[in-house]
PDB file of C-alpha atoms in Angstrom:
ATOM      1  CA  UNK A  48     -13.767 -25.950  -5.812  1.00  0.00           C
ATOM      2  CA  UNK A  49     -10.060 -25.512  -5.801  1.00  0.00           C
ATOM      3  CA  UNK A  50      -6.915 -26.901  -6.254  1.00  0.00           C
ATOM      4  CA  UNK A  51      -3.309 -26.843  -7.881  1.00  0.00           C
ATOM      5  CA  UNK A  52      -2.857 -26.931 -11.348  1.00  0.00           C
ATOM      6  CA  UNK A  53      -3.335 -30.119 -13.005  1.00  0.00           C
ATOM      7  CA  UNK A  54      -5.206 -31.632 -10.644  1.00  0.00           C
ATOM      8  CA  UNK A  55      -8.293 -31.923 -11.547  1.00  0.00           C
ATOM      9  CA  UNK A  56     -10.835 -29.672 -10.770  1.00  0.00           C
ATOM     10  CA  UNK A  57     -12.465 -29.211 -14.630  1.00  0.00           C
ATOM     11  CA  UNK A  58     -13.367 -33.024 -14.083  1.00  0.00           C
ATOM     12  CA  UNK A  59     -14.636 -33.067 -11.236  1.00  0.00           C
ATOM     13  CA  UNK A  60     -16.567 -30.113 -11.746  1.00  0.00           C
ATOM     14  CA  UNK A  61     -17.567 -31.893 -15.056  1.00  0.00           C
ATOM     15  CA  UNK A  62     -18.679 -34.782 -12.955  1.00  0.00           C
ATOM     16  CA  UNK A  63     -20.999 -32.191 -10.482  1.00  0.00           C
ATOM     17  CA  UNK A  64     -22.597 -30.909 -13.302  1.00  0.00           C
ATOM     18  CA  UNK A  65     -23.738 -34.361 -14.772  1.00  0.00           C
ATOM     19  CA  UNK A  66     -25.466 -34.353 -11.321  1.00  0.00           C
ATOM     20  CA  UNK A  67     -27.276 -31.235 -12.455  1.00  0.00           C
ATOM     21  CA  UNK A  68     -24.953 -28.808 -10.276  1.00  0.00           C
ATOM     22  CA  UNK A  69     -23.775 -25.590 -11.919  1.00  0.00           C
ATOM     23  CA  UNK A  70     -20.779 -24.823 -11.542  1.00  0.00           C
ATOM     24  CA  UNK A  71     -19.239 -20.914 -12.810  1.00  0.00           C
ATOM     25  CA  UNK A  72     -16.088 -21.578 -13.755  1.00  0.00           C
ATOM     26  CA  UNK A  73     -13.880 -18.346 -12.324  1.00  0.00           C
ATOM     27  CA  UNK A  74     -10.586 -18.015 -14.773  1.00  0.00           C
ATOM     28  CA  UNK A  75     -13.104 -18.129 -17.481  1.00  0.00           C
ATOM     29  CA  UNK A  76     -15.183 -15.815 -16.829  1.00  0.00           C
ATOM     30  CA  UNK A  77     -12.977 -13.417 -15.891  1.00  0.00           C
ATOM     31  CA  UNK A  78     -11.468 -13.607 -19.652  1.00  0.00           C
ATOM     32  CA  UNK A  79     -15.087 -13.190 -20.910  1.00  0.00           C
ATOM     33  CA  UNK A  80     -15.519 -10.152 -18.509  1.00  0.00           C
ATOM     34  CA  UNK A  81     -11.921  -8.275 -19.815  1.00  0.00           C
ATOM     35  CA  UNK A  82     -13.445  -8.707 -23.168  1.00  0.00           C
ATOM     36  CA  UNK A  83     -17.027  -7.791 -22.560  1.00  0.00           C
ATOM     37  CA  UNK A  84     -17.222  -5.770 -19.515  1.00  0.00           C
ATOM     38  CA  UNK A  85     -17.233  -2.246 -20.143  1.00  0.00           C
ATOM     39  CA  UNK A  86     -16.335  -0.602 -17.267  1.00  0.00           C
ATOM     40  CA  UNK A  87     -13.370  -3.223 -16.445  1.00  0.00           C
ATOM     41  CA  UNK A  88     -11.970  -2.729 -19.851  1.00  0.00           C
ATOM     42  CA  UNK A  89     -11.851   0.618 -19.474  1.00  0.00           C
ATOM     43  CA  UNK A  90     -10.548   0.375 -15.764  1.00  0.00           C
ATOM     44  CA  UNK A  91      -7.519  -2.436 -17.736  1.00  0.00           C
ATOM     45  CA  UNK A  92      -6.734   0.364 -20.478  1.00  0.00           C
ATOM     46  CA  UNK A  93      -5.963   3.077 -17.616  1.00  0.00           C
ATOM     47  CA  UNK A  94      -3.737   1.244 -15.383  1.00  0.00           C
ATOM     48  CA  UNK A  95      -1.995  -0.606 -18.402  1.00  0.00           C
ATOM     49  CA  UNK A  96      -2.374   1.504 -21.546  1.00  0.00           C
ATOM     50  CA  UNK A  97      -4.515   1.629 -24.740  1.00  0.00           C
ATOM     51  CA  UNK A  98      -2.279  -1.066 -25.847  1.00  0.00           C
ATOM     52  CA  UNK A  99      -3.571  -3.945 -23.308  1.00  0.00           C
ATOM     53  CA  UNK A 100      -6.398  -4.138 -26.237  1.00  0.00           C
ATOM     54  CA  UNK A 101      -5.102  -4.498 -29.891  1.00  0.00           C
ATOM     55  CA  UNK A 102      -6.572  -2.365 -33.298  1.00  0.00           C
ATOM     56  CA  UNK A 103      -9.611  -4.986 -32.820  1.00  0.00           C
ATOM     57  CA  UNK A 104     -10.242  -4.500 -29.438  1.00  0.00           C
ATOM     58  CA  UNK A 105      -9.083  -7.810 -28.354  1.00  0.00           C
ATOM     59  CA  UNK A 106      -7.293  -7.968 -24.953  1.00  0.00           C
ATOM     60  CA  UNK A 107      -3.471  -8.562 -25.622  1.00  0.00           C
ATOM     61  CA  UNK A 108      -2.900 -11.204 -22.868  1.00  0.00           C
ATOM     62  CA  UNK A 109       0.993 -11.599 -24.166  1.00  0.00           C
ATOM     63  CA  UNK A 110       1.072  -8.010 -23.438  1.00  0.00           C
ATOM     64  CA  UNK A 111      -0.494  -8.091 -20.690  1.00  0.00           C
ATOM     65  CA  UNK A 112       1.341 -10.794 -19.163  1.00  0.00           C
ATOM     66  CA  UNK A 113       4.695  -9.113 -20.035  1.00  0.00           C
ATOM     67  CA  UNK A 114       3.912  -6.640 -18.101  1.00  0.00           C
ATOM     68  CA  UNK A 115       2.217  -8.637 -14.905  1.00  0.00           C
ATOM     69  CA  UNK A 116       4.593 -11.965 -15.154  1.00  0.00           C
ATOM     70  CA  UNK A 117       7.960 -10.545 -13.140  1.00  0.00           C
ATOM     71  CA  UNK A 118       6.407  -7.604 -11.778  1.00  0.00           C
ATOM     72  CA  UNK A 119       4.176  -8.210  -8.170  1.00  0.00           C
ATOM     73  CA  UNK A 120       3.189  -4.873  -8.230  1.00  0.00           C
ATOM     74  CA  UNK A 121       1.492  -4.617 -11.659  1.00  0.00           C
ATOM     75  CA  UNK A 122       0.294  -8.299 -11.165  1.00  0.00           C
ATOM     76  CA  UNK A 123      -1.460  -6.726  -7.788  1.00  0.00           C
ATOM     77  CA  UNK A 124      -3.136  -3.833  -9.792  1.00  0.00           C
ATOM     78  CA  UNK A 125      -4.429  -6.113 -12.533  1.00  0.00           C
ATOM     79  CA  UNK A 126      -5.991  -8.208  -9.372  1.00  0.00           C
ATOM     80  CA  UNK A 127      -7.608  -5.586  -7.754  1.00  0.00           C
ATOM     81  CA  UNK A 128      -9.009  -4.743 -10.731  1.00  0.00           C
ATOM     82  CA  UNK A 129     -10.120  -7.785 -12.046  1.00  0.00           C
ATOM     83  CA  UNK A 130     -10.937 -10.316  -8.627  1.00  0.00           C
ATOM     84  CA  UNK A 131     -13.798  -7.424  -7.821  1.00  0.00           C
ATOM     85  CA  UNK A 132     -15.680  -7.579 -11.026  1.00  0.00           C
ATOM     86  CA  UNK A 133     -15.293 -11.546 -10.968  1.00  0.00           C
ATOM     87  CA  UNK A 134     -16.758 -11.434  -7.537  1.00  0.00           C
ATOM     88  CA  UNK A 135     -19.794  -9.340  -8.785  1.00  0.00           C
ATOM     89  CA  UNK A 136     -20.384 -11.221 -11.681  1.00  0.00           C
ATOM     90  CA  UNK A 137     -20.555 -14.604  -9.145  1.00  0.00           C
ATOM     91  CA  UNK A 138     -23.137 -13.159  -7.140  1.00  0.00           C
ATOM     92  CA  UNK A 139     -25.025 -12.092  -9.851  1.00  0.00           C
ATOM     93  CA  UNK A 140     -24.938 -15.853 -11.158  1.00  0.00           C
ATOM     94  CA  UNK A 141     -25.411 -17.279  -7.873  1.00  0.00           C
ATOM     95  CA  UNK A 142     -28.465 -15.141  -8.205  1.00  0.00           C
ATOM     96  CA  UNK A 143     -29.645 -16.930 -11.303  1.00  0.00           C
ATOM     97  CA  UNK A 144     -29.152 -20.431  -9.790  1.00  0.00           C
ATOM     98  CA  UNK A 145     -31.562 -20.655  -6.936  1.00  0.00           C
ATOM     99  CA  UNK A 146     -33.552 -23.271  -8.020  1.00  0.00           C
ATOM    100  CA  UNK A 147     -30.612 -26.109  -7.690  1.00  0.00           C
ATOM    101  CA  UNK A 148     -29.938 -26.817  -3.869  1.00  0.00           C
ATOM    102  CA  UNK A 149     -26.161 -25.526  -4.529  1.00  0.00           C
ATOM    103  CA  UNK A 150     -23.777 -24.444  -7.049  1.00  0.00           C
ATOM    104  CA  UNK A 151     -20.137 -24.788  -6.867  1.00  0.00           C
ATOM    105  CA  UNK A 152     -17.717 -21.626  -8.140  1.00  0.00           C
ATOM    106  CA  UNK A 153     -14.315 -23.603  -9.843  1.00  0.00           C
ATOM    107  CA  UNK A 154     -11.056 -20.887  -8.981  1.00  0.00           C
ATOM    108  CA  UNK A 155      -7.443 -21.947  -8.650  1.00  0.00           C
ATOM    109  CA  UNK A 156      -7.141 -18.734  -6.768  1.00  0.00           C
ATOM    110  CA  UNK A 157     -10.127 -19.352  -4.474  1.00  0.00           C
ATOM    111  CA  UNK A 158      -8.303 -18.134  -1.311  1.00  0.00           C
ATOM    112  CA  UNK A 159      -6.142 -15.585  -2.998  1.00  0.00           C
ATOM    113  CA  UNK A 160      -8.782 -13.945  -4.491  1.00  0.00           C
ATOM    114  CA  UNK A 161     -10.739 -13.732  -1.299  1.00  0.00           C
ATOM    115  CA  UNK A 162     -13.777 -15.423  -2.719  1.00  0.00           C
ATOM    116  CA  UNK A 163     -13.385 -18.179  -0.221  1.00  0.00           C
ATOM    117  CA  UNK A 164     -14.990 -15.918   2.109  1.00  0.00           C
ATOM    118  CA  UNK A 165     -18.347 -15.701   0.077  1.00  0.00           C
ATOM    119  CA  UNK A 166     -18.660 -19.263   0.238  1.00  0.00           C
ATOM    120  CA  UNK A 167     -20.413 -22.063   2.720  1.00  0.00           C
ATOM    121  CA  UNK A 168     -18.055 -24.651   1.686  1.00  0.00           C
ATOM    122  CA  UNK A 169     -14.465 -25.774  -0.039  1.00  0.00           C
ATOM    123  CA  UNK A 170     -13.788 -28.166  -2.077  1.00  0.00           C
ATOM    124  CA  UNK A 171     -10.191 -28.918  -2.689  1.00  0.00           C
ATOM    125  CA  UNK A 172      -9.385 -31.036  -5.597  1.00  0.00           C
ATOM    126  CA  UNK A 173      -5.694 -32.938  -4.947  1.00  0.00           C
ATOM    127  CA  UNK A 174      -3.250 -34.828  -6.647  1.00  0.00           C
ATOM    128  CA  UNK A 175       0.659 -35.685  -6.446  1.00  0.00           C
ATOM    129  CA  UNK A 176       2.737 -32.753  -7.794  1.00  0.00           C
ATOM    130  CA  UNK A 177       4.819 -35.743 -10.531  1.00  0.00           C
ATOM    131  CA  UNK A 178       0.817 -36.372 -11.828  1.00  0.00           C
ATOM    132  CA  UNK A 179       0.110 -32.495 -11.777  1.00  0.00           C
ATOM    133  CA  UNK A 180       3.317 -31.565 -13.769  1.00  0.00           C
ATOM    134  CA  UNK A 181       2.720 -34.596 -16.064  1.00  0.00           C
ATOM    135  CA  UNK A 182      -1.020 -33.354 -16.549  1.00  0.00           C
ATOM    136  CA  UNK A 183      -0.111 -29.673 -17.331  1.00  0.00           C
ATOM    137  CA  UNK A 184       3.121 -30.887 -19.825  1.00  0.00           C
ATOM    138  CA  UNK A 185       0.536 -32.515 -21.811  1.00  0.00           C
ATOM    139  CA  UNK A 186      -2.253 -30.599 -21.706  1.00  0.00           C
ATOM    140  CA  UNK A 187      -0.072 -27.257 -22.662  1.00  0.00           C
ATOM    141  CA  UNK A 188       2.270 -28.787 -24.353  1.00  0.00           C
ATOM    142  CA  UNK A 189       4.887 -26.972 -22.105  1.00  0.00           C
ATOM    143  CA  UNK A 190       8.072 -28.605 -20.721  1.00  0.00           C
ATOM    144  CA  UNK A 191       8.403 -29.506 -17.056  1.00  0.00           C
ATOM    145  CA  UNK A 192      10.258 -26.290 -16.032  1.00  0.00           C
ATOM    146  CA  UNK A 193       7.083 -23.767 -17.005  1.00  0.00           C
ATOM    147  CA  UNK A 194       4.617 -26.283 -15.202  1.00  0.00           C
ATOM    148  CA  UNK A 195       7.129 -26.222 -12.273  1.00  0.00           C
ATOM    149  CA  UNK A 196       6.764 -21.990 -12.429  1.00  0.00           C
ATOM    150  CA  UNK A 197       3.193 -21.702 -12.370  1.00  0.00           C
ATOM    151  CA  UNK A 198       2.950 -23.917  -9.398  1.00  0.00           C
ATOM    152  CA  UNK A 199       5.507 -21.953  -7.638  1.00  0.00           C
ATOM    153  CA  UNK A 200       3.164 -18.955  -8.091  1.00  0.00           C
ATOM    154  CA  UNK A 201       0.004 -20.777  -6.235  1.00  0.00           C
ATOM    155  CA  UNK A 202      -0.730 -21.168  -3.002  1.00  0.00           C
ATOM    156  CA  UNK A 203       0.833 -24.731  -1.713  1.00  0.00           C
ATOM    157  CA  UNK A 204      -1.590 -27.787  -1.977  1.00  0.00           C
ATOM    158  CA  UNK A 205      -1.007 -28.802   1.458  1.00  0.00           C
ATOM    159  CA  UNK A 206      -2.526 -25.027   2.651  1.00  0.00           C
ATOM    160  CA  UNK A 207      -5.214 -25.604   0.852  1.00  0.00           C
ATOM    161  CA  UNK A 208      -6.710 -29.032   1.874  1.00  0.00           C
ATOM    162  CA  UNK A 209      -5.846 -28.037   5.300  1.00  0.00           C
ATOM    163  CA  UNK A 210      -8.579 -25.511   4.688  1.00  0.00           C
ATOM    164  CA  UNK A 211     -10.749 -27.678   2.571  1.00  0.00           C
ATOM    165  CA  UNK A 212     -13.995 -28.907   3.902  1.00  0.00           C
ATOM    166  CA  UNK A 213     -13.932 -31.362   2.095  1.00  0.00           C
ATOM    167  CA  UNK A 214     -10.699 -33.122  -0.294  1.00  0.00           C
ATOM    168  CA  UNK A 215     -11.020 -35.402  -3.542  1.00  0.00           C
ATOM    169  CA  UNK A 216      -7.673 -37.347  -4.259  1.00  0.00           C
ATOM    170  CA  UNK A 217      -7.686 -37.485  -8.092  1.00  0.00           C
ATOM    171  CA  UNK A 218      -5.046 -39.543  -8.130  1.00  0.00           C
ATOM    172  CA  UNK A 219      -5.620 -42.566 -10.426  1.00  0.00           C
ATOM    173  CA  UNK A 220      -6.195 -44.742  -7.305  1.00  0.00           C
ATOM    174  CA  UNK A 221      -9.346 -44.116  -5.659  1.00  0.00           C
ATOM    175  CA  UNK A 222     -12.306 -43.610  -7.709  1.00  0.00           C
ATOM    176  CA  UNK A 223     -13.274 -39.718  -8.841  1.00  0.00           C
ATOM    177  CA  UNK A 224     -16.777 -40.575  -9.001  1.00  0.00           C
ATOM    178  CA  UNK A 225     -17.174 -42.331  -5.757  1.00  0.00           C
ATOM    179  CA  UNK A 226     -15.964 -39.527  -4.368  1.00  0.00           C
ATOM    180  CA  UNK A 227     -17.705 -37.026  -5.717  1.00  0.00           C
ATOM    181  CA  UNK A 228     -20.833 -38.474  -5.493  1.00  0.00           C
ATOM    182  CA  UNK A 229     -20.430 -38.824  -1.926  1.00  0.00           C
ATOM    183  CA  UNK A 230     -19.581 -35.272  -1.428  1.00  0.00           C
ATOM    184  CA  UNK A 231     -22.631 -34.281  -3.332  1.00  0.00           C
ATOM    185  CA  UNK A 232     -24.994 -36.170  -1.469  1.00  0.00           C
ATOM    186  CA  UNK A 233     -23.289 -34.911   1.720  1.00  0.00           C
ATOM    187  CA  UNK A 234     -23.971 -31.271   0.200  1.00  0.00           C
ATOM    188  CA  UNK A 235     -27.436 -31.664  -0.674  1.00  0.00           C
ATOM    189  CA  UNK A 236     -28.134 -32.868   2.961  1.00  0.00           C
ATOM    190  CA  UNK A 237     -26.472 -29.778   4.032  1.00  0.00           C
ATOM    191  CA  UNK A 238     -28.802 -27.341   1.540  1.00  0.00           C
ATOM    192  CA  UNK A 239     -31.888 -29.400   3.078  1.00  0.00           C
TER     193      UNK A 239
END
């Protein structure tokens, strides 16, 4: 499952898992795995510094983003470093879910990360940019221009349902659950 920020993916994962479909959740995992993951913190301290991780050994992600925010190159390293342990840790889940007939893997950066490619299906998860900025504003409690940033950094919407198996429209008008129900049972025919 992926989409744009603010559109909705956490609820309508939410809504698979009520259905008794796990879902790993990508961008939070990955913070568990900088914290907890040996050999990636150590990997993180190399190629940013003893200082990525304060006196407590706590990743500094305002650090960290300092240095990754305007800088491609840096924000590449910290990538290749940290979409391949994500990755592993994913199969290794998958690997602990066989007994449901599917399990969905939530990732903004889906195709950007390349994970796409270790999947059967995509799910893209839509809404209109005015409801996605409004979302975000209130959810962070950021103002319009920072919302307006970090979608400037993802892939286009519009790339991504065009890729999309299948789409959910979470946008107030047709109903979430409908959809996503029907998706699911369209999914478990597919695992049968």
């Amino acid at each position: 499952i992926t989409g744009g920020i603010g559109s909705g993916k956490t609820t309508t994962c939410k809504l698979f898992e009520l259905m008794g479909i796990p879902v790993y959740y990508a961008d939070d995992r990955a913070k568990w795995l900088m914290q907890h993951d040996d050999k990636l913190v150590t990997q993180l301290r190399s190629a940013f510094g003893d200082q990525v991780y304060n006196a407590e050994g706590q990743l500094d992600r305002a650090y960290l983003a300092g240095i990754v925010f305007n800088d491609r190159s840096q924000l590449n390293i910290l990538n290749g470093i940290v979409h391949p342990a994500v990755r592993a840790d994913g199969i290794t889940w998958d690997q602990e879910h066989t007994a449901t007939p599917y399990t969905l893997r939530e990732a903004a950066l889906l195709y950007e990360s390349g994970i796409y490619q270790l999947l059967d299906k995509i799910i893209t998860v839509t809404a209109p940019e005015a409801l996605r900025v409004e979302r975000v504003m209130e959810r962070d409690g950021v103002d319009e221009a920072a919302v307006r940033a970090r979608i400037d950094k993802q892939w286009p919407e519009e790339k991504k349902v065009d890729l999309a198996d299948f789409v959910v429209h979470n946008d107030g008008q047709k109903s979430l659950i409908r959809q996503v129900y029907n998706i699911h049972q369209q999914l478990i025919q597919l695992a049968s």
